[in-house]
């Protein structure tokens, strides 16, 4: 079974600075998707970014980018120019390419200081 | 707004009772997924329906059941409720049975069991 580990329960960043959230996963599959979801205080699950394992190029979405290291089974999220609105719980998630369910990590609470 | 709707937003009930949570997927989506977010278990997959049929099961208790109706909306039934069932229950939807890049999450139903 696949597992996702987020080893940082909480992180803090100063507004306008850069922060990196860590995620590792365990799988025997070679083809899969990885995701970062943001959950603000409203509790809505918002997709931040996704990475397809067969693509070597790291995904980017505006201020959000990932560092995908397939051999190391590592998938970190970098947030540049942090904003107060980035404060939230961030979940790393895994899904088999031809599977259905999402497997989530425990989450990292990100606090942004002004 | 993801296009996935869930009702009710909040539900407060007593131990031993039964409740029904409702989900309407995005227009055109055939797959519906149910996830539970609790302090103890984190975010975990419960069950998936595709076009009216159950297609995948996760850590769903025998006291819980679900179904998907011909109009594609889904209901999650929780019975003999226990204090530990208090959680945020998410519904998500996607077009495909499996694979595909993304599941879209509803706003969740907050269940409190007293």
PDB file of C-alpha atoms in Angstrom:
ATOM      1  CA  UNK A   1       0.000   0.000   0.000  1.00  0.00           C
ATOM      2  CA  UNK A   2       1.127   3.511  -0.715  1.00  0.00           C
ATOM      3  CA  UNK A   3       1.965   5.883   2.113  1.00  0.00           C
ATOM      4  CA  UNK A   4       2.620   9.611   2.214  1.00  0.00           C
ATOM      5  CA  UNK A   5       4.670  11.266   4.945  1.00  0.00           C
ATOM      6  CA  UNK A   6       4.816  14.931   5.820  1.00  0.00           C
ATOM      7  CA  UNK A   7       7.417  15.312   8.543  1.00  0.00           C
ATOM      8  CA  UNK A   8       6.780  18.984   9.328  1.00  0.00           C
ATOM      9  CA  UNK A   9       3.651  19.443  11.437  1.00  0.00           C
ATOM     10  CA  UNK A  10       4.069  23.236  11.357  1.00  0.00           C
ATOM     11  CA  UNK A  11       6.095  25.767   9.418  1.00  0.00           C
ATOM     12  CA  UNK A  12       6.367  29.542   9.623  1.00  0.00           C
ATOM     13  CA  UNK A  13       7.448  32.036   6.999  1.00  0.00           C
ATOM     14  CA  UNK A  14       7.774  35.791   6.875  1.00  0.00           C
ATOM     15  CA  UNK A  15       5.603  37.566   4.352  1.00  0.00           C
ATOM     16  CA  UNK A  16       7.379  37.912   0.976  1.00  0.00           C
ATOM     17  CA  UNK A  17       9.874  35.170   1.876  1.00  0.00           C
ATOM     18  CA  UNK A  18      10.163  31.650   0.467  1.00  0.00           C
ATOM     19  CA  UNK A  19       9.221  28.457   2.254  1.00  0.00           C
ATOM     20  CA  UNK A  20       9.533  24.789   1.340  1.00  0.00           C
ATOM     21  CA  UNK A  21       7.198  22.067   2.585  1.00  0.00           C
ATOM     22  CA  UNK A  22       8.467  18.505   2.525  1.00  0.00           C
ATOM     23  CA  UNK A  23       6.745  15.317   1.460  1.00  0.00           C
ATOM     24  CA  UNK A  24       7.989  11.786   0.945  1.00  0.00           C
ATOM     25  CA  UNK A  25       6.021   8.817  -0.285  1.00  0.00           C
ATOM     26  CA  UNK A  26       6.372   5.118  -0.626  1.00  0.00           C
ATOM     27  CA  UNK A  27       5.156   3.146  -3.611  1.00  0.00           C
ATOM     28  CA  UNK A  28       6.194   0.254  -5.793  1.00  0.00           C
ATOM     29  CA  UNK A  29       4.451   1.766  -8.802  1.00  0.00           C
ATOM     30  CA  UNK A  30       6.242   3.659 -11.527  1.00  0.00           C
ATOM     31  CA  UNK A  31       3.386   5.746 -12.851  1.00  0.00           C
ATOM     32  CA  UNK A  32       1.354   7.974 -10.585  1.00  0.00           C
ATOM     33  CA  UNK A  33       0.251  11.488  -9.758  1.00  0.00           C
ATOM     34  CA  UNK A  34       1.334  13.635  -6.848  1.00  0.00           C
ATOM     35  CA  UNK A  35      -0.621  16.603  -5.570  1.00  0.00           C
ATOM     36  CA  UNK A  36      -0.432  19.440  -3.105  1.00  0.00           C
ATOM     37  CA  UNK A  37      -3.761  20.568  -1.665  1.00  0.00           C
ATOM     38  CA  UNK A  38      -4.347  23.680   0.399  1.00  0.00           C
ATOM     39  CA  UNK A  39      -6.961  23.734   3.141  1.00  0.00           C
ATOM     40  CA  UNK A  40      -7.593  27.254   4.487  1.00  0.00           C
ATOM     41  CA  UNK A  41      -9.680  27.914   7.616  1.00  0.00           C
ATOM     42  CA  UNK A  42     -12.808  27.590   5.462  1.00  0.00           C
ATOM     43  CA  UNK A  43     -11.886  23.855   5.207  1.00  0.00           C
ATOM     44  CA  UNK A  44     -12.324  23.818   1.428  1.00  0.00           C
ATOM     45  CA  UNK A  45      -9.795  21.520  -0.275  1.00  0.00           C
ATOM     46  CA  UNK A  46      -8.068  23.502  -3.029  1.00  0.00           C
ATOM     47  CA  UNK A  47      -5.715  21.906  -5.522  1.00  0.00           C
ATOM     48  CA  UNK A  48      -2.478  23.882  -5.593  1.00  0.00           C
ATOM     49  CA  UNK A  49      -0.341  21.900  -7.988  1.00  0.00           C
ATOM     50  CA  UNK A  50       0.028  18.424  -9.456  1.00  0.00           C
ATOM     51  CA  UNK A  51       2.902  16.436 -10.864  1.00  0.00           C
ATOM     52  CA  UNK A  52       2.766  13.463 -13.188  1.00  0.00           C
ATOM     53  CA  UNK A  53       5.474  10.968 -12.320  1.00  0.00           C
ATOM     54  CA  UNK A  54       6.420  10.258 -15.926  1.00  0.00           C
ATOM     55  CA  UNK A  55       7.231  13.921 -16.479  1.00  0.00           C
ATOM     56  CA  UNK A  56      10.734  14.850 -15.406  1.00  0.00           C
ATOM     57  CA  UNK A  57      10.056  18.557 -15.490  1.00  0.00           C
ATOM     58  CA  UNK A  58       8.963  20.009 -12.178  1.00  0.00           C
ATOM     59  CA  UNK A  59       5.485  21.530 -12.173  1.00  0.00           C
ATOM     60  CA  UNK A  60       5.006  25.236 -11.493  1.00  0.00           C
ATOM     61  CA  UNK A  61       1.921  27.339 -10.902  1.00  0.00           C
ATOM     62  CA  UNK A  62       2.702  31.012 -10.443  1.00  0.00           C
ATOM     63  CA  UNK A  63       4.384  31.323  -7.011  1.00  0.00           C
ATOM     64  CA  UNK A  64       4.115  27.589  -6.346  1.00  0.00           C
ATOM     65  CA  UNK A  65       6.618  25.074  -7.626  1.00  0.00           C
ATOM     66  CA  UNK A  66       7.633  21.539  -6.755  1.00  0.00           C
ATOM     67  CA  UNK A  67      10.885  19.673  -6.498  1.00  0.00           C
ATOM     68  CA  UNK A  68      10.079  16.151  -7.637  1.00  0.00           C
ATOM     69  CA  UNK A  69      12.797  13.595  -6.987  1.00  0.00           C
ATOM     70  CA  UNK A  70      11.409  10.287  -8.226  1.00  0.00           C
ATOM     71  CA  UNK A  71      14.304   8.092  -7.184  1.00  0.00           C
ATOM     72  CA  UNK A  72      14.258   9.537  -3.687  1.00  0.00           C
ATOM     73  CA  UNK A  73      10.438   9.478  -3.622  1.00  0.00           C
ATOM     74  CA  UNK A  74      10.408  13.078  -2.536  1.00  0.00           C
ATOM     75  CA  UNK A  75       7.945  15.795  -3.550  1.00  0.00           C
ATOM     76  CA  UNK A  76       8.448  19.176  -1.893  1.00  0.00           C
ATOM     77  CA  UNK A  77       6.428  22.343  -2.421  1.00  0.00           C
ATOM     78  CA  UNK A  78       8.120  25.725  -2.665  1.00  0.00           C
ATOM     79  CA  UNK A  79       6.072  28.849  -2.101  1.00  0.00           C
ATOM     80  CA  UNK A  80       7.781  32.038  -3.239  1.00  0.00           C
ATOM     81  CA  UNK A  81       6.881  35.568  -2.184  1.00  0.00           C
ATOM     82  CA  UNK A  82       4.655  34.222   0.582  1.00  0.00           C
ATOM     83  CA  UNK A  83       1.416  36.066   1.191  1.00  0.00           C
ATOM     84  CA  UNK A  84      -0.912  36.188   4.188  1.00  0.00           C
ATOM     85  CA  UNK A  85      -3.477  34.298   2.138  1.00  0.00           C
ATOM     86  CA  UNK A  86      -1.102  31.355   1.867  1.00  0.00           C
ATOM     87  CA  UNK A  87      -1.628  30.563   5.543  1.00  0.00           C
ATOM     88  CA  UNK A  88      -3.367  27.192   5.604  1.00  0.00           C
ATOM     89  CA  UNK A  89      -2.935  23.470   6.097  1.00  0.00           C
ATOM     90  CA  UNK A  90      -1.144  21.888   3.166  1.00  0.00           C
ATOM     91  CA  UNK A  91      -1.627  18.251   2.255  1.00  0.00           C
ATOM     92  CA  UNK A  92       0.551  16.158   0.009  1.00  0.00           C
ATOM     93  CA  UNK A  93      -1.355  13.411  -1.800  1.00  0.00           C
ATOM     94  CA  UNK A  94      -0.627  10.419  -4.022  1.00  0.00           C
ATOM     95  CA  UNK A  95      -2.740   8.637  -6.584  1.00  0.00           C
ATOM     96  CA  UNK A  96      -1.903   5.767  -8.884  1.00  0.00           C
ATOM     97  CA  UNK A  97      -2.064   6.797 -12.516  1.00  0.00           C
ATOM     98  CA  UNK A  98      -4.888   4.400 -13.232  1.00  0.00           C
ATOM     99  CA  UNK A  99      -6.229   4.324  -9.720  1.00  0.00           C
ATOM    100  CA  UNK A 100      -8.953   6.222  -8.027  1.00  0.00           C
ATOM    101  CA  UNK A 101      -8.401   7.006  -4.375  1.00  0.00           C
ATOM    102  CA  UNK A 102      -6.148   9.760  -3.073  1.00  0.00           C
ATOM    103  CA  UNK A 103      -3.739   8.898  -0.269  1.00  0.00           C
ATOM    104  CA  UNK A 104      -2.977  11.906   1.905  1.00  0.00           C
ATOM    105  CA  UNK A 105      -0.184  12.843   4.239  1.00  0.00           C
ATOM    106  CA  UNK A 106      -0.901  14.179   7.719  1.00  0.00           C
ATOM    107  CA  UNK A 107      -0.592  17.784   6.611  1.00  0.00           C
ATOM    108  CA  UNK A 108       1.617  20.771   7.414  1.00  0.00           C
ATOM    109  CA  UNK A 109       0.226  23.934   8.974  1.00  0.00           C
ATOM    110  CA  UNK A 110       1.792  26.973   7.336  1.00  0.00           C
ATOM    111  CA  UNK A 111       1.768  30.250   9.260  1.00  0.00           C
ATOM    112  CA  UNK A 112       2.641  33.476   7.487  1.00  0.00           C
ATOM    113  CA  UNK A 113       3.951  36.339   9.607  1.00  0.00           C
ATOM    114  CA  UNK A 114       3.459  39.964   8.606  1.00  0.00           C
TER     115      UNK A 114
ATOM    116  CA  UNK B   1     -16.302  27.098  -6.286  1.00  0.00           C
ATOM    117  CA  UNK B   2     -15.504  23.547  -7.417  1.00  0.00           C
ATOM    118  CA  UNK B   3     -19.007  22.801  -8.695  1.00  0.00           C
ATOM    119  CA  UNK B   4     -19.446  19.996  -6.145  1.00  0.00           C
ATOM    120  CA  UNK B   5     -22.166  20.648  -3.594  1.00  0.00           C
ATOM    121  CA  UNK B   6     -22.687  19.023  -0.227  1.00  0.00           C
ATOM    122  CA  UNK B   7     -25.555  19.292   2.212  1.00  0.00           C
ATOM    123  CA  UNK B   8     -25.899  19.957   5.024  1.00  0.00           C
ATOM    124  CA  UNK B   9     -22.884  22.082   5.928  1.00  0.00           C
ATOM    125  CA  UNK B  10     -23.154  21.222   9.586  1.00  0.00           C
ATOM    126  CA  UNK B  11     -24.854  18.390  11.395  1.00  0.00           C
ATOM    127  CA  UNK B  12     -25.102  17.879  15.142  1.00  0.00           C
ATOM    128  CA  UNK B  13     -26.574  14.672  16.453  1.00  0.00           C
ATOM    129  CA  UNK B  14     -26.399  12.237  19.344  1.00  0.00           C
ATOM    130  CA  UNK B  15     -24.700   8.897  19.760  1.00  0.00           C
ATOM    131  CA  UNK B  16     -26.656   5.999  18.358  1.00  0.00           C
ATOM    132  CA  UNK B  17     -28.413   8.091  15.750  1.00  0.00           C
ATOM    133  CA  UNK B  18     -28.347   7.804  11.957  1.00  0.00           C
ATOM    134  CA  UNK B  19     -27.610  10.602   9.492  1.00  0.00           C
ATOM    135  CA  UNK B  20     -27.446  11.020   5.736  1.00  0.00           C
ATOM    136  CA  UNK B  21     -24.970  13.255   3.971  1.00  0.00           C
ATOM    137  CA  UNK B  22     -25.685  14.319   0.427  1.00  0.00           C
ATOM    138  CA  UNK B  23     -23.374  15.156  -2.455  1.00  0.00           C
ATOM    139  CA  UNK B  24     -24.029  16.451  -5.967  1.00  0.00           C
ATOM    140  CA  UNK B  25     -21.045  16.067  -8.306  1.00  0.00           C
ATOM    141  CA  UNK B  26     -19.951  18.519 -10.960  1.00  0.00           C
ATOM    142  CA  UNK B  27     -22.031  18.431 -14.094  1.00  0.00           C
ATOM    143  CA  UNK B  28     -20.776  15.599 -16.269  1.00  0.00           C
ATOM    144  CA  UNK B  29     -18.748  13.853 -13.572  1.00  0.00           C
ATOM    145  CA  UNK B  30     -19.599  10.177 -13.161  1.00  0.00           C
ATOM    146  CA  UNK B  31     -17.323   9.314 -10.235  1.00  0.00           C
ATOM    147  CA  UNK B  32     -18.064  10.304  -6.671  1.00  0.00           C
ATOM    148  CA  UNK B  33     -15.637   9.764  -3.819  1.00  0.00           C
ATOM    149  CA  UNK B  34     -16.186  10.105  -0.085  1.00  0.00           C
ATOM    150  CA  UNK B  35     -13.379  11.073   2.292  1.00  0.00           C
ATOM    151  CA  UNK B  36     -13.334  11.503   6.048  1.00  0.00           C
ATOM    152  CA  UNK B  37     -11.121  14.044   7.809  1.00  0.00           C
ATOM    153  CA  UNK B  38     -10.749  13.492  11.539  1.00  0.00           C
ATOM    154  CA  UNK B  39      -8.191  14.458  14.136  1.00  0.00           C
ATOM    155  CA  UNK B  40      -7.330  10.802  14.804  1.00  0.00           C
ATOM    156  CA  UNK B  41      -7.209   9.401  11.271  1.00  0.00           C
ATOM    157  CA  UNK B  42      -6.387  12.415   9.150  1.00  0.00           C
ATOM    158  CA  UNK B  43      -7.826  12.470   5.641  1.00  0.00           C
ATOM    159  CA  UNK B  44      -8.802   9.038   4.438  1.00  0.00           C
ATOM    160  CA  UNK B  45     -10.676   7.594   1.510  1.00  0.00           C
ATOM    161  CA  UNK B  46     -13.928   5.859   2.325  1.00  0.00           C
ATOM    162  CA  UNK B  47     -15.616   4.745  -0.881  1.00  0.00           C
ATOM    163  CA  UNK B  48     -16.045   5.465  -4.594  1.00  0.00           C
ATOM    164  CA  UNK B  49     -19.046   5.157  -6.861  1.00  0.00           C
ATOM    165  CA  UNK B  50     -18.978   5.358 -10.632  1.00  0.00           C
ATOM    166  CA  UNK B  51     -22.165   5.773 -12.631  1.00  0.00           C
ATOM    167  CA  UNK B  52     -24.245   4.182  -9.913  1.00  0.00           C
ATOM    168  CA  UNK B  53     -21.973   1.299  -9.003  1.00  0.00           C
ATOM    169  CA  UNK B  54     -19.588   0.873  -6.116  1.00  0.00           C
ATOM    170  CA  UNK B  55     -16.057   0.699  -7.537  1.00  0.00           C
ATOM    171  CA  UNK B  56     -13.591   1.026  -4.671  1.00  0.00           C
ATOM    172  CA  UNK B  57     -13.671   0.764  -0.923  1.00  0.00           C
ATOM    173  CA  UNK B  58     -11.281   2.186   1.621  1.00  0.00           C
ATOM    174  CA  UNK B  59     -11.421   2.341   5.377  1.00  0.00           C
ATOM    175  CA  UNK B  60     -15.173   2.508   5.595  1.00  0.00           C
ATOM    176  CA  UNK B  61     -16.872   1.116   8.689  1.00  0.00           C
ATOM    177  CA  UNK B  62     -19.658  -1.434   8.361  1.00  0.00           C
ATOM    178  CA  UNK B  63     -21.970   1.088  10.062  1.00  0.00           C
ATOM    179  CA  UNK B  64     -21.442   3.366   7.061  1.00  0.00           C
ATOM    180  CA  UNK B  65     -22.930   2.863   3.630  1.00  0.00           C
ATOM    181  CA  UNK B  66     -23.260   4.873   0.469  1.00  0.00           C
ATOM    182  CA  UNK B  67     -25.092   4.865  -2.805  1.00  0.00           C
ATOM    183  CA  UNK B  68     -25.185   6.800  -6.040  1.00  0.00           C
ATOM    184  CA  UNK B  69     -28.507   7.514  -7.677  1.00  0.00           C
ATOM    185  CA  UNK B  70     -29.446   7.655 -11.383  1.00  0.00           C
ATOM    186  CA  UNK B  71     -29.086  11.447 -11.369  1.00  0.00           C
ATOM    187  CA  UNK B  72     -25.517  10.808 -10.093  1.00  0.00           C
ATOM    188  CA  UNK B  73     -25.917  12.430  -6.716  1.00  0.00           C
ATOM    189  CA  UNK B  74     -24.601  10.370  -3.846  1.00  0.00           C
ATOM    190  CA  UNK B  75     -25.551   9.838  -0.239  1.00  0.00           C
ATOM    191  CA  UNK B  76     -23.399   8.637   2.633  1.00  0.00           C
ATOM    192  CA  UNK B  77     -25.359   7.017   5.428  1.00  0.00           C
ATOM    193  CA  UNK B  78     -23.822   6.819   8.889  1.00  0.00           C
ATOM    194  CA  UNK B  79     -25.632   4.764  11.512  1.00  0.00           C
ATOM    195  CA  UNK B  80     -25.207   3.852  15.190  1.00  0.00           C
ATOM    196  CA  UNK B  81     -23.102   6.953  15.484  1.00  0.00           C
ATOM    197  CA  UNK B  82     -20.263   7.120  17.970  1.00  0.00           C
ATOM    198  CA  UNK B  83     -18.329  10.070  19.335  1.00  0.00           C
ATOM    199  CA  UNK B  84     -15.397   9.055  17.166  1.00  0.00           C
ATOM    200  CA  UNK B  85     -17.439   9.544  14.007  1.00  0.00           C
ATOM    201  CA  UNK B  86     -17.270  13.295  14.518  1.00  0.00           C
ATOM    202  CA  UNK B  87     -15.374  14.540  11.483  1.00  0.00           C
ATOM    203  CA  UNK B  88     -15.470  16.548   8.307  1.00  0.00           C
ATOM    204  CA  UNK B  89     -16.824  14.454   5.453  1.00  0.00           C
ATOM    205  CA  UNK B  90     -15.819  15.445   1.952  1.00  0.00           C
ATOM    206  CA  UNK B  91     -17.275  14.414  -1.331  1.00  0.00           C
ATOM    207  CA  UNK B  92     -15.191  14.709  -4.490  1.00  0.00           C
ATOM    208  CA  UNK B  93     -16.014  14.041  -8.106  1.00  0.00           C
ATOM    209  CA  UNK B  94     -14.221  13.330 -11.354  1.00  0.00           C
ATOM    210  CA  UNK B  95     -15.123  12.429 -14.894  1.00  0.00           C
ATOM    211  CA  UNK B  96     -13.293   9.146 -15.085  1.00  0.00           C
ATOM    212  CA  UNK B  97     -13.623   5.845 -13.310  1.00  0.00           C
ATOM    213  CA  UNK B  98      -9.912   5.888 -12.605  1.00  0.00           C
ATOM    214  CA  UNK B  99      -6.881   7.792 -13.710  1.00  0.00           C
ATOM    215  CA  UNK B 100      -7.264  11.348 -14.873  1.00  0.00           C
ATOM    216  CA  UNK B 101      -5.565  14.286 -13.288  1.00  0.00           C
ATOM    217  CA  UNK B 102      -7.924  15.682 -10.742  1.00  0.00           C
ATOM    218  CA  UNK B 103     -10.717  15.182  -8.264  1.00  0.00           C
ATOM    219  CA  UNK B 104     -12.810  18.202  -7.368  1.00  0.00           C
ATOM    220  CA  UNK B 105     -13.772  18.548  -3.714  1.00  0.00           C
ATOM    221  CA  UNK B 106     -16.979  19.834  -2.232  1.00  0.00           C
ATOM    222  CA  UNK B 107     -17.024  22.132   0.808  1.00  0.00           C
ATOM    223  CA  UNK B 108     -17.582  19.255   3.222  1.00  0.00           C
ATOM    224  CA  UNK B 109     -20.142  18.399   5.883  1.00  0.00           C
ATOM    225  CA  UNK B 110     -19.072  18.900   9.479  1.00  0.00           C
ATOM    226  CA  UNK B 111     -20.578  16.141  11.623  1.00  0.00           C
ATOM    227  CA  UNK B 112     -20.584  16.503  15.393  1.00  0.00           C
ATOM    228  CA  UNK B 113     -21.730  13.560  17.488  1.00  0.00           C
ATOM    229  CA  UNK B 114     -22.559  14.444  21.105  1.00  0.00           C
TER     230      UNK B 114
END
